[in-house]
Amino acid sequence: MPMKSFSTLPLSAELIQVVQELGYEKMTPIQAESIPVLLAGRDLIGQSKTGSGKTAAFTLPILQKISKQFSDQNLNLQRDTTLRALVLCPTRELCTQVVREIRKLGRKHIGLQVLMLSGGTPLGPQVYAIEKGVHIVVGTPGRVLDHLKKRTLNLASVNTLVLDEADRMLDMGFHDEMEAILREVPEERQTLFFSATFPKTIETMSKLYQKDAVRVTIEEEETAPAIDQFYCEVPARQGTTYDFTDKLKALLWLLGNYEPGSTIVFCNFKAVVVELTHALKRLGISADGLQGDLEQSDRDSVMAKFRNKSIRVMVATDVAARGIDVEDLDLVVNFELPQKTDVYTHRIGRTGRAGKKGLAVSVIIPKEKVKLTEIEQHTHVSIPSIELDNLDDTSVDDLKNELRFESKMSTLFVAGGRKNKMRPGDLLGALTGEAGGLKGSDIGKIEIHDFFSYVAVAKPFAHTALTRLQEGRIKGRRFRIEMAR
Ligand code: AMP
């Protein structure tokens, strides 16, 4: 489906203008499917994920409805603060994000009042804010129900009700609160359910509380990929740049915290690759670097070792990493944030394959947040921050001491390949046969190239394997065999 621009929608000129100012050029799939349905006044049950643009999908119709009601009745948003819409979200963080997006989109609605009612903050100021008047409430089910019970909030004028991340609210045990709130909103209303999944409870609630709801599902590949993205901040030093040790500590922290099997760390410059690789190796971390100045044979060796898990961390530039295909990469770290969004997307797209959930973390200095926001807007994905434990008071050695980051495998280089009619079975046979004496389970990936091969062997047996192969024969011949560099 070709993506349409917002100007094809029957939205007010102000809303179209805001959307343009925010740089939303095309509608996301969930927006293209649901906004027309919502503008037509229908109920909706939509499948959506965070980052799909669903907040704007329900906010634009709410704002459109509010401005229409007010202009029809000659009302002024600044003077009349009738509560029109209620949005329920599972968590405080999500409420904050939704409020932010509503305020952004509602910035031409002079006098628009959006209020967040979530737990974790005192009731008093919330009650005061409700009394002052509010058009849209965004809240968690628990706190909203508290206000209803205390009669500090009245939903009698609400005509749009949104249940955002309904499945998560149910997972969090909010079922009774949700139903109690649904019953407090007048029958004459538009009811919207957004959910990533549709468990039976949601189907039942939809039948009970929605009228003839239109169902919108978005094809899997059109939504955000299965990659969790985060960033973490290190301080800027000398005003503009970062300190290498700060980022090294952040990286060590990430490795210790997530214990990824295979990680690629991207740098923007060759020199940083070299420096970081040295630093990691010196700390005893199973790492190697890939950058454009390496000889082809060294590149082959590094890649083979990374693929067969003899190396757990690969440090690379974008150019050098081109063409690496690793099926199960657990973590991608941007040691330096790339300049272009498509480079970012390409880097992180290396994780989250083969049906596994991927993880990508960017280590940035504060001013790079702007760049990251740009990436979020281009990719329709939100990139939250992870708080690193106070790393200023922690030394590289402290972090290193907590980290066990060796690999389980070693790699042997065999100077014979496809052109020598070498096949994986020949190498496996030589290693596990009478002469080799190893178990099949101690042998890892065997990679045959044209003129050479790589064999991964469980580390404790690597030296035995090496001497036995050197002393014995493969296909009745002797080949030069050594530990891969
Ligand atoms: P959401 O899924 O609602 O959390 O939105 C994810 C991000 O995408 C937010 O930062 C929005 O500001 C942004 N966004 C929403 N719709 C669009 C669009 N049509 N074009 C570009 N960015 C958008």
Coordinates of C-alpha atoms and ligand atoms in Angstrom, one line a residue:
M1 CA 0.0 0.0 0.0
P2 CA 1.5 3.3 -1.0
M3 CA 1.8 5.6 2.0
K4 CA -0.5 8.6 1.8
S5 CA 0.2 12.1 3.1
F6 CA -1.9 13.6 5.9
S7 CA -3.4 16.3 3.5
T8 CA -5.6 13.6 1.9
L9 CA -7.5 13.4 5.2
P10 CA -10.5 15.6 6.1
L11 CA -8.6 17.2 9.0
S12 CA -8.6 20.9 9.8
A13 CA -6.1 23.1 8.2
E14 CA -4.4 23.7 11.5
L15 CA -3.9 20.0 12.2
I16 CA -2.5 19.4 8.7
Q17 CA -0.1 22.3 9.3
V18 CA 1.1 21.0 12.6
V19 CA 1.7 17.6 11.2
Q20 CA 3.8 19.2 8.4
E21 CA 5.7 21.3 10.9
L22 CA 6.5 18.2 12.9
G23 CA 7.9 16.6 9.8
Y24 CA 5.4 13.8 9.5
E25 CA 5.5 13.5 5.8
K26 CA 3.6 10.3 5.2
M27 CA 1.1 8.4 7.4
T28 CA 2.3 5.3 9.1
P29 CA 0.3 2.2 8.3
I30 CA -1.7 2.3 11.5
Q31 CA -2.5 5.9 10.9
A32 CA -3.6 5.4 7.3
E33 CA -5.9 2.6 8.3
S34 CA -7.4 4.0 11.4
I35 CA -7.7 7.8 11.1
P36 CA -10.4 7.7 8.4
V37 CA -12.4 5.2 10.4
L38 CA -12.1 7.3 13.5
L39 CA -13.0 10.5 11.7
A40 CA -16.1 8.8 10.5
G41 CA -17.1 8.3 14.1
R42 CA -16.7 4.5 14.3
D43 CA -15.3 2.5 17.2
L44 CA -12.0 0.8 16.5
I45 CA -10.0 -2.1 17.7
G46 CA -6.4 -1.7 16.4
Q47 CA -3.4 -3.8 16.5
S48 CA -0.3 -1.7 17.2
K49 CA 3.1 -1.5 18.8
T50 CA 5.0 1.3 20.3
G51 CA 6.7 3.2 17.6
S52 CA 3.9 2.6 15.1
G53 CA 2.6 6.1 15.3
K54 CA -0.6 5.0 17.1
T55 CA -0.6 8.0 19.5
A56 CA -1.1 10.4 16.6
A57 CA -3.5 7.9 15.0
F58 CA -6.0 8.4 17.9
T59 CA -4.9 12.0 18.9
L60 CA -5.6 13.6 15.5
P61 CA -9.3 12.5 15.4
I62 CA -9.7 13.5 19.1
L63 CA -8.4 17.0 18.4
Q64 CA -10.4 17.3 15.2
K65 CA -13.6 16.4 17.1
I66 CA -12.8 18.8 19.9
S67 CA -12.2 21.7 17.5
K68 CA -15.3 20.9 15.6
Q69 CA -17.5 20.8 18.7
F70 CA -16.1 24.0 19.9
S71 CA -16.5 25.9 16.7
D72 CA -20.0 24.6 16.1
Q73 CA -21.0 25.8 19.5
N74 CA -19.0 29.0 19.3
L75 CA -17.0 27.9 22.2
N76 CA -13.6 29.0 23.2
L77 CA -11.2 26.3 24.4
Q78 CA -9.7 28.8 26.8
R79 CA -13.0 29.5 28.5
D80 CA -14.8 26.2 28.2
T81 CA -12.9 23.3 29.6
T82 CA -15.3 20.5 29.3
L83 CA -13.6 17.1 29.6
R84 CA -13.9 15.4 26.2
A85 CA -11.5 12.5 26.0
L86 CA -10.0 10.0 28.3
V87 CA -6.9 7.9 27.4
L88 CA -5.9 5.0 29.6
C89 CA -2.3 3.7 29.5
P90 CA -0.7 1.0 31.5
T91 CA 2.3 2.9 32.9
R92 CA 3.3 6.3 34.0
E93 CA 6.1 6.4 31.3
L94 CA 3.6 5.7 28.6
C95 CA 1.3 8.3 29.9
T96 CA 4.1 10.8 29.8
Q97 CA 4.9 9.9 26.2
V98 CA 1.2 10.1 25.1
V99 CA 0.8 13.5 26.8
R100 CA 3.8 14.8 25.1
E101 CA 2.6 13.7 21.7
I102 CA -0.9 15.2 22.3
R103 CA 0.6 18.5 23.3
K104 CA 2.8 18.5 20.2
L105 CA -0.1 17.8 17.9
G106 CA -2.4 20.2 19.9
R107 CA -0.1 23.2 19.8
K108 CA -2.4 25.2 17.6
H109 CA -5.4 24.5 19.9
I110 CA -4.9 27.6 22.0
G111 CA -5.9 26.9 25.6
L112 CA -6.0 23.1 25.2
Q113 CA -5.5 21.5 28.6
V114 CA -4.1 18.0 28.7
L115 CA -3.7 16.4 32.2
M116 CA -1.8 13.3 33.3
L117 CA -3.3 11.3 36.1
S118 CA -1.0 8.6 37.1
G119 CA 0.1 7.0 40.3
G120 CA 3.3 7.9 42.1
T121 CA 2.4 11.5 42.5
P122 CA 0.2 13.1 45.2
L123 CA -3.6 13.4 44.6
G124 CA -3.9 17.0 45.8
P125 CA -2.3 18.8 42.9
Q126 CA -4.1 16.5 40.5
V127 CA -7.5 17.4 42.1
Y128 CA -6.6 21.1 41.8
A129 CA -5.7 20.7 38.1
I130 CA -9.0 18.9 37.3
E131 CA -10.9 21.6 39.0
K132 CA -9.1 24.3 36.9
G133 CA -10.5 22.5 33.8
V134 CA -9.1 20.0 31.4
H135 CA -10.1 18.8 27.9
I136 CA -8.1 15.5 27.7
V137 CA -7.1 13.2 30.6
V138 CA -4.3 10.6 30.1
G139 CA -4.0 8.3 33.0
T140 CA -3.4 4.9 34.5
P141 CA -6.5 2.8 35.4
G142 CA -5.7 2.7 39.1
R143 CA -5.3 6.4 39.6
V144 CA -8.2 7.4 37.4
L145 CA -10.5 5.0 39.3
D146 CA -9.2 6.6 42.6
H147 CA -10.4 9.9 41.4
L148 CA -13.8 8.5 40.3
K149 CA -14.3 7.0 43.7
K150 CA -13.4 10.2 45.5
R151 CA -15.7 12.0 43.0
T152 CA -12.9 14.4 42.1
L153 CA -13.2 13.4 38.5
N154 CA -16.4 13.2 36.5
L155 CA -16.6 11.4 33.1
A156 CA -20.1 12.5 32.2
S157 CA -19.0 14.7 29.3
V158 CA -16.4 12.3 27.8
N159 CA -17.2 11.3 24.2
T160 CA -13.9 9.5 23.3
L161 CA -12.4 6.8 25.3
V162 CA -9.0 5.2 24.4
L163 CA -7.6 2.1 25.9
D164 CA -3.9 2.2 24.9
E165 CA -1.9 -1.0 25.2
A166 CA -5.0 -2.8 26.5
D167 CA -3.2 -6.2 26.6
R168 CA -0.5 -4.7 28.9
M169 CA -3.1 -3.2 31.1
L170 CA -4.7 -6.6 31.5
D171 CA -1.3 -8.2 32.1
M172 CA -0.7 -5.7 34.9
G173 CA -4.0 -6.8 36.5
F174 CA -6.1 -3.7 35.7
H175 CA -9.1 -5.6 34.4
D176 CA -11.5 -4.6 37.1
E177 CA -10.4 -0.9 37.0
M178 CA -10.8 -0.8 33.2
E179 CA -14.3 -2.2 33.4
A180 CA -15.3 0.2 36.2
I181 CA -14.0 3.1 34.2
L182 CA -15.7 1.9 31.0
R183 CA -19.0 1.9 32.8
E184 CA -18.6 5.5 34.0
V185 CA -18.3 6.9 30.5
P186 CA -21.6 7.7 28.8
E187 CA -23.0 5.3 26.2
E188 CA -22.8 8.0 23.5
R189 CA -19.1 7.7 22.9
Q190 CA -16.4 6.5 20.6
T191 CA -14.4 3.7 22.1
L192 CA -10.9 2.8 20.9
F193 CA -8.9 -0.2 21.9
F194 CA -5.2 -0.4 20.9
S195 CA -3.4 -3.6 21.7
A196 CA -0.4 -5.6 20.4
T197 CA -2.2 -8.9 20.9
F198 CA -5.8 -9.8 21.1
P199 CA -6.4 -12.2 24.0
K200 CA -9.9 -13.5 24.7
T201 CA -10.5 -11.0 27.4
I202 CA -10.0 -8.1 25.0
E203 CA -12.4 -9.8 22.5
T204 CA -15.0 -10.0 25.3
M205 CA -14.5 -6.5 26.4
S206 CA -14.8 -5.3 22.8
K207 CA -18.1 -7.0 22.5
L208 CA -19.4 -5.6 25.8
Y209 CA -18.1 -2.0 25.5
Q210 CA -17.7 -1.3 21.8
K211 CA -20.3 -0.8 19.0
D212 CA -19.6 -2.5 15.8
A213 CA -15.9 -1.8 16.1
V214 CA -13.7 -1.7 12.9
R215 CA -10.7 -4.0 13.3
V216 CA -7.4 -2.8 12.0
T217 CA -4.4 -5.0 11.9
I218 CA -1.1 -4.1 10.4
E219 CA 1.1 -6.5 8.6
E220 CA 4.1 -7.6 10.7
E221 CA 6.8 -6.3 8.3
E222 CA 5.3 -2.9 8.2
T223 CA 5.6 -2.3 12.0
A224 CA 8.8 -1.8 13.9
P225 CA 11.3 -4.6 13.7
A226 CA 11.8 -6.9 16.7
I227 CA 14.7 -4.9 18.1
D228 CA 14.8 -3.2 21.5
Q229 CA 16.6 0.1 21.1
F230 CA 18.1 2.1 23.9
Y231 CA 20.6 4.8 24.4
C232 CA 22.8 5.7 27.3
E233 CA 24.6 8.9 28.0
V234 CA 28.1 9.7 28.9
P235 CA 29.2 13.2 29.8
A236 CA 30.6 15.5 27.2
R237 CA 34.2 16.4 28.0
Q238 CA 36.0 19.6 27.0
G239 CA 32.6 20.8 26.0
T240 CA 32.3 19.0 22.7
T241 CA 33.6 15.5 22.6
Y242 CA 33.5 12.4 24.7
D243 CA 36.2 10.8 26.8
F244 CA 37.3 7.4 25.6
T245 CA 37.3 5.9 29.1
D246 CA 33.7 7.0 29.7
K247 CA 32.5 5.1 26.7
L248 CA 34.7 2.1 27.4
K249 CA 33.1 1.9 30.9
A250 CA 29.7 2.2 29.4
L251 CA 30.5 -0.6 27.0
L252 CA 31.9 -2.8 29.8
W253 CA 28.7 -2.1 31.8
L254 CA 26.5 -3.2 28.9
L255 CA 28.5 -6.4 28.4
G256 CA 28.3 -7.2 32.1
N257 CA 24.6 -6.3 32.3
Y258 CA 23.3 -8.2 29.2
E259 CA 25.9 -10.9 28.9
P260 CA 25.4 -11.1 25.1
G261 CA 26.8 -14.1 23.3
S262 CA 27.8 -12.1 20.2
T263 CA 28.2 -8.3 20.0
I264 CA 29.2 -5.9 17.2
V265 CA 30.4 -2.5 18.4
F266 CA 30.3 0.1 15.7
C267 CA 32.7 3.0 15.5
N268 CA 32.8 5.8 13.0
F269 CA 36.6 5.8 12.6
K270 CA 39.3 3.2 12.0
A271 CA 41.5 4.7 14.7
V272 CA 38.8 4.2 17.3
V273 CA 38.3 0.6 16.2
V274 CA 42.0 0.0 16.8
E275 CA 42.1 1.8 20.1
L276 CA 39.0 0.1 21.4
T277 CA 40.1 -3.4 20.2
H278 CA 43.4 -3.0 22.1
A279 CA 41.7 -1.8 25.2
L280 CA 39.2 -4.7 25.2
K281 CA 41.9 -7.3 24.5
R282 CA 44.1 -5.9 27.2
L283 CA 41.2 -6.4 29.7
G284 CA 41.0 -10.0 28.7
I285 CA 37.8 -9.7 26.8
S286 CA 37.3 -11.9 23.8
A287 CA 37.3 -9.2 21.1
D288 CA 38.8 -8.4 17.8
G289 CA 38.6 -5.5 15.4
L290 CA 37.7 -5.1 11.7
Q291 CA 38.7 -2.0 9.8
G292 CA 39.7 -1.1 6.3
D293 CA 43.5 -1.3 6.8
L294 CA 43.5 -5.0 7.6
E295 CA 44.9 -7.5 5.1
Q296 CA 42.2 -9.7 3.5
S297 CA 43.5 -12.8 5.3
D298 CA 43.2 -11.1 8.6
R299 CA 39.7 -9.9 7.8
D300 CA 38.7 -13.4 6.8
S301 CA 40.1 -14.8 10.0
V302 CA 38.4 -12.2 12.3
M303 CA 35.0 -12.8 10.6
A304 CA 35.4 -16.6 10.8
K305 CA 36.2 -16.3 14.5
F306 CA 33.3 -14.1 15.1
R307 CA 30.9 -16.3 13.3
N308 CA 32.1 -19.5 15.0
K309 CA 32.0 -17.8 18.4
S310 CA 35.7 -17.8 19.1
I311 CA 35.3 -14.0 19.5
R312 CA 32.4 -12.5 21.4
V313 CA 32.9 -8.9 20.6
M314 CA 33.7 -7.5 17.2
V315 CA 34.6 -3.8 16.9
A316 CA 34.1 -2.5 13.4
T317 CA 33.6 0.4 11.1
D318 CA 30.6 0.4 8.8
V319 CA 32.6 -0.2 5.7
A320 CA 34.6 -3.1 7.2
A321 CA 31.4 -4.7 8.5
R322 CA 29.8 -4.7 5.1
G323 CA 28.8 -8.2 4.1
I324 CA 29.1 -9.8 7.5
D325 CA 26.3 -12.1 8.0
V326 CA 25.9 -13.4 11.4
E327 CA 22.7 -15.1 12.2
D328 CA 22.3 -14.7 15.9
L329 CA 23.8 -11.4 17.0
D330 CA 22.6 -10.5 20.5
L331 CA 23.7 -7.0 20.8
V332 CA 24.7 -4.0 18.5
V333 CA 26.4 -1.1 20.3
N334 CA 26.9 2.2 18.6
F335 CA 30.1 3.3 20.4
E336 CA 29.7 6.4 18.2
L337 CA 26.4 7.4 16.7
P338 CA 26.5 7.5 12.9
Q339 CA 25.7 10.7 11.0
K340 CA 23.0 9.3 8.9
T341 CA 19.7 7.6 9.9
D342 CA 20.0 4.9 7.2
V343 CA 23.4 3.9 8.5
Y344 CA 21.9 3.6 12.0
T345 CA 19.1 1.4 10.7
H346 CA 21.5 -0.7 8.8
R347 CA 23.7 -1.2 11.8
I348 CA 21.0 -2.2 14.2
G349 CA 19.2 -4.3 11.6
R350 CA 22.0 -6.9 12.1
T351 CA 20.5 -8.0 15.4
G352 CA 16.9 -9.3 15.8
R353 CA 17.1 -11.8 13.0
A354 CA 16.2 -15.5 12.9
G355 CA 13.1 -14.8 15.0
K356 CA 15.1 -13.7 18.0
K357 CA 14.6 -10.4 19.7
G358 CA 17.5 -8.1 19.1
L359 CA 19.0 -5.4 21.2
A360 CA 20.7 -2.2 20.1
V361 CA 22.3 0.5 22.4
S362 CA 23.8 3.8 21.4
V363 CA 26.3 5.4 23.7
I364 CA 26.0 9.2 23.2
I365 CA 27.0 12.5 24.7
P366 CA 24.1 14.8 25.6
K367 CA 24.1 17.0 22.5
E368 CA 23.7 13.9 20.3
K369 CA 20.2 13.5 21.7
V370 CA 19.0 15.8 18.9
K371 CA 20.3 13.3 16.3
L372 CA 18.7 10.5 18.1
T373 CA 15.3 12.3 18.1
E374 CA 15.7 12.7 14.4
I375 CA 16.3 8.9 14.0
E376 CA 13.2 8.3 16.2
Q377 CA 11.0 10.4 13.9
H378 CA 12.3 8.9 10.7
T379 CA 11.9 5.3 11.9
H380 CA 8.7 5.8 14.0
V381 CA 10.4 4.0 16.9
S382 CA 11.0 5.4 20.3
I383 CA 14.5 5.0 21.8
P384 CA 14.4 5.2 25.6
S385 CA 17.4 5.7 27.8
I386 CA 19.0 3.2 30.1
E387 CA 20.5 4.6 33.2
L388 CA 24.0 3.3 33.8
D389 CA 24.9 2.8 37.4
N390 CA 27.1 5.7 38.5
L391 CA 30.1 5.0 36.4
D392 CA 32.1 8.1 37.4
D393 CA 32.9 6.4 40.7
T394 CA 33.8 3.1 39.1
S395 CA 37.1 2.3 37.5
V396 CA 37.6 0.3 34.3
D397 CA 39.3 -2.4 36.4
D398 CA 36.3 -2.6 38.8
L399 CA 34.0 -3.2 35.8
K400 CA 36.4 -5.6 34.3
N401 CA 36.7 -7.7 37.5
E402 CA 32.9 -8.2 37.5
L403 CA 33.0 -9.4 33.9
R404 CA 33.6 -12.9 32.7
F405 CA 33.9 -12.4 29.0
E406 CA 35.9 -15.2 27.4
S407 CA 34.8 -17.2 24.5
K408 CA 34.2 -20.9 24.7
M409 CA 35.7 -21.7 21.4
S410 CA 39.1 -21.4 19.6
T411 CA 39.7 -21.4 15.9
L412 CA 42.2 -23.5 14.0
F413 CA 43.4 -22.5 10.6
V414 CA 43.9 -25.2 8.0
A415 CA 45.8 -24.4 4.8
G416 CA 43.5 -26.5 2.6
G417 CA 40.1 -25.6 1.2
R418 CA 37.5 -26.4 -1.4
K419 CA 40.1 -26.4 -4.2
N420 CA 41.9 -29.2 -2.3
K421 CA 38.6 -31.1 -2.2
M422 CA 38.4 -30.4 1.5
R423 CA 34.9 -31.0 3.0
P424 CA 33.6 -30.4 6.5
G425 CA 33.3 -34.2 7.1
D426 CA 37.0 -34.6 6.4
L427 CA 38.0 -32.2 9.1
L428 CA 35.4 -33.6 11.5
G429 CA 36.6 -37.1 10.8
A430 CA 40.2 -36.2 11.5
L431 CA 39.4 -34.5 14.8
T432 CA 37.0 -37.1 16.1
G433 CA 38.5 -40.3 14.7
E434 CA 41.0 -42.5 16.5
A435 CA 43.9 -40.1 15.9
G436 CA 41.9 -37.0 16.9
G437 CA 40.1 -38.4 19.9
L438 CA 37.7 -35.4 20.3
K439 CA 34.0 -35.6 20.8
G440 CA 31.7 -34.3 18.1
S441 CA 30.2 -31.9 20.6
D442 CA 33.6 -30.2 21.1
I443 CA 33.7 -29.2 17.5
G444 CA 32.0 -26.0 16.4
K445 CA 31.4 -24.5 13.1
I446 CA 33.6 -25.6 10.2
E447 CA 34.0 -23.1 7.4
I448 CA 35.6 -24.2 4.1
H449 CA 37.0 -21.5 1.8
D450 CA 38.7 -22.0 -1.5
F451 CA 42.2 -22.5 -0.3
F452 CA 41.8 -22.6 3.5
S453 CA 39.4 -23.6 6.2
Y454 CA 38.5 -22.6 9.8
V455 CA 37.5 -25.1 12.5
A456 CA 36.1 -24.0 15.8
V457 CA 37.1 -26.3 18.7
A458 CA 36.1 -26.0 22.4
K459 CA 38.8 -24.0 24.0
P460 CA 40.1 -26.6 26.5
F461 CA 40.8 -29.0 23.7
A462 CA 42.1 -26.6 21.1
H463 CA 45.8 -27.3 21.7
T464 CA 45.3 -31.1 21.7
A465 CA 43.3 -30.8 18.5
L466 CA 46.1 -28.7 17.0
T467 CA 48.9 -31.1 17.8
R468 CA 46.9 -34.1 16.7
L469 CA 46.0 -32.6 13.4
Q470 CA 49.6 -31.4 12.8
E471 CA 50.8 -34.9 13.5
G472 CA 48.1 -36.7 11.6
R473 CA 46.8 -36.6 8.1
I474 CA 43.7 -35.3 6.5
K475 CA 42.5 -37.1 3.3
G476 CA 45.9 -38.8 3.5
R477 CA 47.8 -35.6 3.3
R478 CA 49.5 -33.2 5.6
F479 CA 48.3 -29.6 5.7
R480 CA 49.7 -26.6 7.4
I481 CA 47.6 -26.1 10.5
E482 CA 47.9 -23.3 13.1
M483 CA 45.8 -21.4 15.6
A484 CA 44.0 -18.7 13.7
R485 CA 45.4 -15.3 14.5
Ligands
AMP1 P1 4.1 6.2 18.8 O1 4.0 4.9 18.2 O2 2.8 6.9 18.9 O3 4.9 6.1 20.1 O4 5.0 7.1 17.9 C1 6.4 6.9 17.6 C2 7.1 8.2 17.1 O5 6.8 8.4 15.8 C3 6.8 9.4 17.9 O6 8.0 10.1 18.2 C4 6.0 10.3 16.9 O7 6.2 11.7 17.1 C5 6.5 9.8 15.5 N1 5.4 9.8 14.5 C6 4.1 9.5 14.6 N2 3.5 9.6 13.3 C7 4.5 9.9 12.5 C8 4.5 10.1 11.0 N3 3.4 9.9 10.3 N4 5.7 10.4 10.4 C9 6.8 10.5 11.2 N5 6.9 10.4 12.5 C10 5.7 10.1 13.2

